[in-house]
Coordinates of C-alpha atoms in Angstrom, one line a residue:
M1 CA 49.7 -23.9 31.7
K2 CA 51.5 -21.8 34.3
D3 CA 53.9 -23.6 36.7
Y4 CA 52.1 -23.3 40.0
G5 CA 54.8 -25.0 42.0
A6 CA 56.4 -21.8 43.2
T7 CA 53.1 -20.1 44.2
S8 CA 51.4 -23.1 45.9
T9 CA 51.2 -24.4 49.4
T10 CA 52.8 -27.7 49.9
A11 CA 51.1 -30.3 47.7
E12 CA 49.3 -33.2 49.2
A13 CA 49.5 -36.5 47.4
V14 CA 47.4 -39.7 47.2
P15 CA 48.7 -42.8 45.5
V16 CA 45.8 -44.4 43.5
A17 CA 45.7 -48.1 43.0
S18 CA 42.1 -48.9 43.7
S19 CA 38.6 -47.4 43.6
G20 CA 38.9 -46.6 47.3
D21 CA 42.0 -44.5 46.5
V22 CA 40.0 -42.5 43.9
V23 CA 37.5 -41.7 46.7
T24 CA 40.4 -40.7 49.0
A25 CA 41.9 -38.4 46.3
R26 CA 38.4 -36.9 45.7
Q27 CA 38.0 -36.2 49.4
M28 CA 41.5 -34.5 49.5
V29 CA 40.5 -32.2 46.6
R30 CA 37.2 -31.4 48.3
T31 CA 38.9 -30.5 51.6
L32 CA 41.4 -28.2 49.8
A33 CA 38.6 -26.6 47.8
Q34 CA 36.6 -25.9 51.0
R35 CA 39.7 -24.6 52.8
S36 CA 40.5 -22.2 49.9
G37 CA 37.0 -20.7 50.0
L38 CA 35.7 -22.0 46.6
S39 CA 32.0 -21.7 46.3
L40 CA 29.9 -24.9 46.6
V41 CA 29.3 -24.8 42.8
H42 CA 33.0 -24.5 42.1
Q43 CA 33.8 -27.2 44.6
T44 CA 31.3 -29.5 43.0
K45 CA 32.7 -28.9 39.5
L46 CA 36.3 -29.5 40.7
V47 CA 35.5 -32.6 42.6
T48 CA 33.5 -34.0 39.7
A49 CA 36.4 -33.4 37.3
A50 CA 38.8 -34.9 39.9
S51 CA 36.6 -38.0 40.2
E52 CA 36.5 -38.5 36.4
L53 CA 40.2 -38.0 35.9
G54 CA 41.1 -40.2 38.9
R55 CA 38.9 -43.0 37.6
N56 CA 40.4 -42.7 34.1
M57 CA 43.9 -42.8 35.6
L58 CA 43.0 -46.0 37.4
I59 CA 41.2 -47.7 34.6
Y60 CA 43.4 -46.7 31.6
G61 CA 46.7 -45.9 33.3
G62 CA 46.8 -48.7 35.9
G63 CA 46.8 -46.2 38.7
G64 CA 49.2 -43.4 39.6
V65 CA 49.4 -40.4 41.9
V66 CA 47.1 -37.4 42.5
R67 CA 48.7 -34.3 43.8
A68 CA 46.8 -31.2 44.8
A69 CA 47.5 -27.8 46.3
V70 CA 46.0 -24.5 47.0
V71 CA 47.5 -21.9 44.6
D72 CA 47.5 -18.2 44.4
D73 CA 47.8 -16.0 41.3
A74 CA 47.8 -12.3 42.0
G75 CA 45.6 -12.7 45.0
R76 CA 43.2 -15.1 43.4
A77 CA 42.9 -18.5 45.2
G78 CA 42.4 -21.7 43.4
I79 CA 43.1 -25.4 43.5
F80 CA 45.7 -27.1 41.3
V81 CA 45.4 -30.9 40.8
E82 CA 47.7 -33.2 38.9
F83 CA 47.0 -36.8 37.9
Q84 CA 50.0 -38.7 36.8
D85 CA 50.2 -42.4 35.7
Q86 CA 52.8 -44.5 34.0
G87 CA 50.4 -46.4 31.7
P88 CA 50.5 -46.9 28.0
G89 CA 49.5 -43.3 27.2
I90 CA 46.6 -42.0 25.1
P91 CA 47.3 -42.7 21.4
D92 CA 45.3 -39.7 20.1
V93 CA 44.7 -37.0 22.7
D94 CA 42.6 -34.8 20.4
L95 CA 40.3 -37.7 19.7
A96 CA 40.1 -38.6 23.4
L97 CA 39.0 -35.0 24.1
T98 CA 36.2 -35.3 21.7
D99 CA 32.7 -35.3 23.2
G100 CA 31.1 -38.8 22.9
W101 CA 34.3 -40.7 22.0
T102 CA 35.2 -43.5 24.4
S103 CA 37.8 -46.2 24.3
G104 CA 35.9 -48.3 26.8
N105 CA 32.3 -48.8 28.1
G106 CA 31.9 -45.2 29.3
M107 CA 29.7 -42.5 27.9
G108 CA 32.7 -40.6 26.4
L109 CA 32.4 -37.6 28.8
G110 CA 35.5 -38.2 31.1
L111 CA 38.3 -36.1 29.6
S112 CA 36.1 -33.6 27.7
G113 CA 33.7 -33.3 30.6
A114 CA 36.5 -32.7 33.0
K115 CA 38.0 -30.1 30.8
R116 CA 34.7 -28.2 30.7
L117 CA 34.4 -28.2 34.5
V118 CA 37.7 -26.5 35.2
D119 CA 39.3 -23.2 34.3
E120 CA 42.7 -24.6 33.2
F121 CA 43.4 -28.0 31.7
H122 CA 46.6 -29.4 30.3
I123 CA 47.4 -33.0 29.2
E124 CA 50.6 -34.7 28.2
S125 CA 50.6 -38.3 27.1
G126 CA 52.9 -40.8 25.6
P127 CA 54.1 -44.4 25.9
G128 CA 55.5 -43.6 29.4
G129 CA 52.3 -42.4 30.9
T130 CA 49.8 -39.5 31.0
T131 CA 49.8 -36.4 33.1
V132 CA 46.7 -34.2 33.4
R133 CA 46.9 -30.8 35.3
I134 CA 43.8 -28.8 36.1
V135 CA 43.1 -25.6 38.0
K136 CA 39.8 -24.3 39.3
W137 CA 39.8 -20.7 40.4
G138 CA 37.6 -19.0 43.0
R139 CA 35.5 -16.1 41.6

């Protein structure tokens, strides 16, 4: 995934330690998506992915930080969102990205579903935590 730090506006951040914080992070992502001019369909896809990833970060990673920013790539506007926790990590990322697989009580659509909803998806995970970076571009 491209490093969007140099081409983005200043990132906004929300610490996530409770379900209410996931809602706050989701609202931040929606506001940025509206501000950047993403269509309602693209806003909905991005916010849904952010909600799933924020919830996973809270449940499996013990919370963390969500950072989001409007980004630009050759005149194309989009939203970059990063979810970072310091939890135990995901033992098998490929398995976790498989449709239908779940490590808990969910339906197994969190990571794989989020990946399908965005244009760019990158995950790094290990014993020190998990970082997921996504981008949704305007069309």
